[in-house]
Tab-separated table of C-alpha atoms in Angstrom:
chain	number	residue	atom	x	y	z
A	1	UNK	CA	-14.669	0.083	-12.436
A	2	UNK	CA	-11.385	-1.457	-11.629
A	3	UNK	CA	-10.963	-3.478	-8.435
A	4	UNK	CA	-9.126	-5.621	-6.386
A	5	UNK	CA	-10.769	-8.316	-4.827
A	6	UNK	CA	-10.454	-10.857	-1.607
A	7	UNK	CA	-12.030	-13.669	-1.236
A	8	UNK	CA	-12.275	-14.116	2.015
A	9	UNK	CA	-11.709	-10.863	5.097
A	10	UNK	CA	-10.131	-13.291	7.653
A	11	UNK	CA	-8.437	-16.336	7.891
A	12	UNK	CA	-7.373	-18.714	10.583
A	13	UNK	CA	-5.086	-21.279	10.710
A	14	UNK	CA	-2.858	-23.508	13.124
A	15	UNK	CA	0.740	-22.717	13.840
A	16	UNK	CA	2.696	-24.925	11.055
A	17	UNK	CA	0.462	-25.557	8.331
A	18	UNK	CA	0.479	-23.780	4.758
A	19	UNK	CA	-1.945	-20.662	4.313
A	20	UNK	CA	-3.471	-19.750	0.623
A	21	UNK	CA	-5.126	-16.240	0.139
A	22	UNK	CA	-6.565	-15.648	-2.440
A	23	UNK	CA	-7.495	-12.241	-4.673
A	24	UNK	CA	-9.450	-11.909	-7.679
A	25	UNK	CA	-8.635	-8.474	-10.272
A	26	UNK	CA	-10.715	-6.907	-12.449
A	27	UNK	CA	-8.379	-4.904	-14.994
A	28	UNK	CA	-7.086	-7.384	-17.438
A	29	UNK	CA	-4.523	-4.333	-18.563
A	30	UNK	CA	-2.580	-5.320	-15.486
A	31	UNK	CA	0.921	-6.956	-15.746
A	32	UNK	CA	2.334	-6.205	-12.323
A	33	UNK	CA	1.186	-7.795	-8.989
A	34	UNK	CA	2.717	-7.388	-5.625
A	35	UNK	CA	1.730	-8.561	-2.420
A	36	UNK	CA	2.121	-7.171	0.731
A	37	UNK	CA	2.375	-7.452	4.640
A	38	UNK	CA	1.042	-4.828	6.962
A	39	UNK	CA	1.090	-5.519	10.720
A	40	UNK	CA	-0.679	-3.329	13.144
A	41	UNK	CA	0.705	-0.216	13.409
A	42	UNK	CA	2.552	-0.438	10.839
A	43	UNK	CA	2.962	0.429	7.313
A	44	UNK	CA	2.887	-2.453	4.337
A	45	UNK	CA	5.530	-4.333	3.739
A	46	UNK	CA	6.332	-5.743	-0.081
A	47	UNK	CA	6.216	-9.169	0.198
A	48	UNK	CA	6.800	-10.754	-3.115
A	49	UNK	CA	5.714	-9.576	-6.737
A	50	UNK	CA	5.369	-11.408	-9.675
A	51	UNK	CA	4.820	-10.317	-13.301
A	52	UNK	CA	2.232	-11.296	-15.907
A	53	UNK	CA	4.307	-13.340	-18.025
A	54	UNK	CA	4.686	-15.705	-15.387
A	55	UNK	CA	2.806	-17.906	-13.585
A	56	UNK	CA	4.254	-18.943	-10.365
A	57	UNK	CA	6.972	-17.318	-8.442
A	58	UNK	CA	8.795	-18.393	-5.346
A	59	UNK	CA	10.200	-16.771	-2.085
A	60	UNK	CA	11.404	-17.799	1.420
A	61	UNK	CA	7.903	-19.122	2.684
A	62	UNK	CA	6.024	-17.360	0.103
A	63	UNK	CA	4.580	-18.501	-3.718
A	64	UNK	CA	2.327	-16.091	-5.606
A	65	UNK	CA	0.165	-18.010	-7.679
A	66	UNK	CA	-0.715	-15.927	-10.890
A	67	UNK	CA	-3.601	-17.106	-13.284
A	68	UNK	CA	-4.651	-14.571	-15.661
A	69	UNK	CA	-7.344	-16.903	-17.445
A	70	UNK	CA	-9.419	-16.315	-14.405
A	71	UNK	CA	-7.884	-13.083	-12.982
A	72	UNK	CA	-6.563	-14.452	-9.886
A	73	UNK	CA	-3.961	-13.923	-7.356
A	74	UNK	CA	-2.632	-16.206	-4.471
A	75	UNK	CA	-0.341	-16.150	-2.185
A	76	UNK	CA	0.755	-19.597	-0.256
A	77	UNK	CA	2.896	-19.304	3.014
A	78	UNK	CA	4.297	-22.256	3.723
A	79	UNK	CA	4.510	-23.475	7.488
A	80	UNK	CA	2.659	-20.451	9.031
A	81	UNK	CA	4.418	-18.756	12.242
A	82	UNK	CA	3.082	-16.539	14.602
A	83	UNK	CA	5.251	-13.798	13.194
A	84	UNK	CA	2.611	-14.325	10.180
A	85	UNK	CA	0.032	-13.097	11.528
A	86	UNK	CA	-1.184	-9.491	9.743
A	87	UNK	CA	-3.084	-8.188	7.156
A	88	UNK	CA	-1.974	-8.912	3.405
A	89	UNK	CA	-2.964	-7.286	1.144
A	90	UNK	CA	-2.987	-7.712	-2.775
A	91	UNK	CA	-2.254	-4.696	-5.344
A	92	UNK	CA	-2.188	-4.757	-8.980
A	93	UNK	CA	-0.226	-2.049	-11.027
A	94	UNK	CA	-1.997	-1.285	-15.190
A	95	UNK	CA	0.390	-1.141	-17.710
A	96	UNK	CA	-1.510	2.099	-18.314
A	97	UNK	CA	-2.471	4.977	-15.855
A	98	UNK	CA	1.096	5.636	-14.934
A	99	UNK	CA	2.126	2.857	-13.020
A	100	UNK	CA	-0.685	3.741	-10.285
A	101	UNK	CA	-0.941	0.902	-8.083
A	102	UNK	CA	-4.101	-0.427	-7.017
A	103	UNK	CA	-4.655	-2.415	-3.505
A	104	UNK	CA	-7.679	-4.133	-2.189
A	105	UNK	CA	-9.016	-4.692	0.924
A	106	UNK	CA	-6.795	-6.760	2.750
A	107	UNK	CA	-7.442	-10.566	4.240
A	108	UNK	CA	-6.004	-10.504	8.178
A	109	UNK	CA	-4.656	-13.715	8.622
A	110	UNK	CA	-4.742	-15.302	11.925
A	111	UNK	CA	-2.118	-17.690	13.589
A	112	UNK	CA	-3.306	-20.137	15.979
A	113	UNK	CA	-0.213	-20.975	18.606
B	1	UNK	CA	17.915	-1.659	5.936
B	2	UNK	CA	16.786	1.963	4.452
B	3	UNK	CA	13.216	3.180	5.550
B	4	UNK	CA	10.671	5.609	4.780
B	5	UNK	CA	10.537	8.260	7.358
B	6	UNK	CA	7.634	10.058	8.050
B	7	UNK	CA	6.759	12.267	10.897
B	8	UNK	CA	4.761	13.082	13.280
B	9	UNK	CA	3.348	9.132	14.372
B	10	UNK	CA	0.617	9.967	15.709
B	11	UNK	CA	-1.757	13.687	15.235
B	12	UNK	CA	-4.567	14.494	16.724
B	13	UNK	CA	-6.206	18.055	15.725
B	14	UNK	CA	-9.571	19.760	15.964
B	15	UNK	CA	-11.690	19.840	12.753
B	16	UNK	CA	-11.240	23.440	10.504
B	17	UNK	CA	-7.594	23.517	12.000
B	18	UNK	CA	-4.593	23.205	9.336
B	19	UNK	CA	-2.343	19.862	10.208
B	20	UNK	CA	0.554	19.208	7.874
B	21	UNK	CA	2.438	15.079	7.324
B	22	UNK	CA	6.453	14.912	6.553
B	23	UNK	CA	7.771	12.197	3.967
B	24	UNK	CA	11.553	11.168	3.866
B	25	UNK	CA	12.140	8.755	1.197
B	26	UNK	CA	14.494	5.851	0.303
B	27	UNK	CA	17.975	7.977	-1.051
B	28	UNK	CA	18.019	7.652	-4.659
B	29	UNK	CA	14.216	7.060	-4.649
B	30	UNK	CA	12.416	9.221	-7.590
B	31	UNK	CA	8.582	8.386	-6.988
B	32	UNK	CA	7.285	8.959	-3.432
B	33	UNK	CA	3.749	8.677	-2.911
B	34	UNK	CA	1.241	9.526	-0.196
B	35	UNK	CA	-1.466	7.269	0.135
B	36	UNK	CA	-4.717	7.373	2.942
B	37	UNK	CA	-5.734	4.277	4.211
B	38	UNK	CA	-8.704	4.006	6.361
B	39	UNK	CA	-9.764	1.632	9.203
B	40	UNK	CA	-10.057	-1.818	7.504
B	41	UNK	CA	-9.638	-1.034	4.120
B	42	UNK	CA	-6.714	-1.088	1.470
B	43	UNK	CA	-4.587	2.119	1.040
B	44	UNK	CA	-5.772	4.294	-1.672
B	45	UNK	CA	-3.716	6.818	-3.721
B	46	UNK	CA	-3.550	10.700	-3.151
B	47	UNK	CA	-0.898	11.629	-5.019
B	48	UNK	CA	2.074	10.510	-7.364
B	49	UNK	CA	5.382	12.285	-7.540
B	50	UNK	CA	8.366	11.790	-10.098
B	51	UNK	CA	10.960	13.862	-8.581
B	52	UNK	CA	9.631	17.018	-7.689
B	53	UNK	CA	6.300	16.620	-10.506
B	54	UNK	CA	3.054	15.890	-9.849
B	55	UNK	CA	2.165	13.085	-11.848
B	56	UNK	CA	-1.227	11.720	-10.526
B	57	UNK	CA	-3.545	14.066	-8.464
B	58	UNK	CA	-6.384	12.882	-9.716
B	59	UNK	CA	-7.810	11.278	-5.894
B	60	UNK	CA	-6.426	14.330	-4.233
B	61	UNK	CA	-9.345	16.658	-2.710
B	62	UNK	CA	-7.758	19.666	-3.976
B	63	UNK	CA	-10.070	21.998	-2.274
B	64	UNK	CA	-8.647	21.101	0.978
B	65	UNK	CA	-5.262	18.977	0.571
B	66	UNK	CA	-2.035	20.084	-0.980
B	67	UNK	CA	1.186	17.915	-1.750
B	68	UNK	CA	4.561	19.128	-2.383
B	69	UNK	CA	7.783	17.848	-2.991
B	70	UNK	CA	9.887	21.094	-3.963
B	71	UNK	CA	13.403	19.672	-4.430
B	72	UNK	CA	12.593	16.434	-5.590
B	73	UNK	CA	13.662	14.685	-1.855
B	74	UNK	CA	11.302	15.263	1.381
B	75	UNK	CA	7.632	15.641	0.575
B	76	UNK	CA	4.774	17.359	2.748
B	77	UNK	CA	1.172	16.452	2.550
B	78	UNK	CA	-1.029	19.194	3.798
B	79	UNK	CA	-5.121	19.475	4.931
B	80	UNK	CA	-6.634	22.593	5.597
B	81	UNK	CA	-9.402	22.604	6.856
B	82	UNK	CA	-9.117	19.020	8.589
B	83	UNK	CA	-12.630	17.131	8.599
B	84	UNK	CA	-13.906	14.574	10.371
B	85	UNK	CA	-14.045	11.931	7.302
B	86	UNK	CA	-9.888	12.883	7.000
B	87	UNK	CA	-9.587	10.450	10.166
B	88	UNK	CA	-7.016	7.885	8.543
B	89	UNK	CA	-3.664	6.398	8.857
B	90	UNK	CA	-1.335	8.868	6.230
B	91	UNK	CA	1.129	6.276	4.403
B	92	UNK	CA	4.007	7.956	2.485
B	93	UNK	CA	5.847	5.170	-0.129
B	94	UNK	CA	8.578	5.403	-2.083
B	95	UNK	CA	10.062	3.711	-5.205
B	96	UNK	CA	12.997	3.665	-7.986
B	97	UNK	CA	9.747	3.825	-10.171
B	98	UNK	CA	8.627	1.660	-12.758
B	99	UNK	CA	7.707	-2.098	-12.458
B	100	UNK	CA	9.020	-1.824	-8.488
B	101	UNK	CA	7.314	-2.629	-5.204
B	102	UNK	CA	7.226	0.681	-2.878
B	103	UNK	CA	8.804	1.155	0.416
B	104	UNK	CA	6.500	2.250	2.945
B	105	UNK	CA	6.804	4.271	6.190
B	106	UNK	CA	5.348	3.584	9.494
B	107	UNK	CA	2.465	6.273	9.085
B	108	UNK	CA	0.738	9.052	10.476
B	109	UNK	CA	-2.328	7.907	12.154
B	110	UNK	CA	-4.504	11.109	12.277
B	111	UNK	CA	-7.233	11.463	14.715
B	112	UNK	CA	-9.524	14.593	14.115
B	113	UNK	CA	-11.561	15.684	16.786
């Protein structure tokens, strides 16, 4: 069935260097990815999207990586802060099904002070 | 910055009793969406509205949970009777629809007993 995908549950990393999570996708009818932020407590936050006619797309901090030959999602946060620290999750939205949006599990990223 | 409001934060009710979420969305907003999430794992979709219609039910367990959105604004998401496997976090989104990210609110961390 469809899925999204993490690579990896956690990750760590020091205070100032770049982070990469990654997500795979299963549903090659998707066009529409979004990433998103969700601290404890707290709902998700949209983070950045991208769409599938492009390949890269840049934020404040943030690039979402988007290769479609291999079905794969990344998102690259650039100097990591403390404030980074959370669960992000990937989501993928079918240009069928009425626009449902599909997450996955989430990769909690930890910042090391 | 707008916000999602939902109400109450936190719930905690016996299992067989009724217990009853509140969704404000974004003004202007015509999808809202209620979504579960449980304890480590990516949201998942209960229902889809566009304006005050239903759109996608198709995850909702029907026997026990209702959704309704009568004027097209404030939405309530409704269990009766509560189980034990309902313990989740209750995340109400909404959306100007389409190819959009969703604004999400804080949630309603439910607790059945």
């Amino acid at each position: 069935g469809e899925s999204v995908g993490l690579h990896l549950p956690t990750l760590s990393v020091q205070e100032g260097d770049n982070s990469i999570i990654n997500c795979a996708y299963s549903n090659s009818a998707s066009d529409y990815f979004i990433w998103y932020k969700q601290e404890s407590g707290k709902g998700p936050q949209f983070i950045i999207d991208i769409r599938s006619n492009m390949d890269k797309r840049q934020g404040q901090r943030v690039t979402v990586l988007l290769n479609k030959t291999v079905k794969h999602l990344s998102l690259q946060i650039a100097a990591t802060q403390p404030g980074d620290s959370a669960v992000y999750f990937c989501a993928e939205k079918p240009y069928t099904g009425g626009f449902k949006t599909i997450f996955g599990a989430g990769t909690r990223l930890f910042v090391k002070a | 910055e707008a916000e999602v409001a939902q109400s109450p934060r936190y719930k905690i009710t016996e299992k067989s009793q009724a217990v009853a979420f509140w969704c404000d969305p974004i003004s202007g907003h015509a999808t809202l969406y209620w979504y579960r999430q449980i304890l480590g794992q990516g949201p998942e979709l209960l229902v889809q509205f566009q304006d005050e219609s239903v759109v996608d039910d198709s995850q909702l367990p029907k026997d026990r949970f209702s959704a309704e959105r009568l004027k097209g604004v404030d939405s309530t998401l409704k269990i009766q009777p509560a189980e034990l496997g309902d313990s989740a976090m209750y995340l109400c989104a909404s959306s100007i629809g389409g190819r959009h990210g969703y604004t999400f609110g804080s949630g309603t961390r439910l607790t059945v007993v």
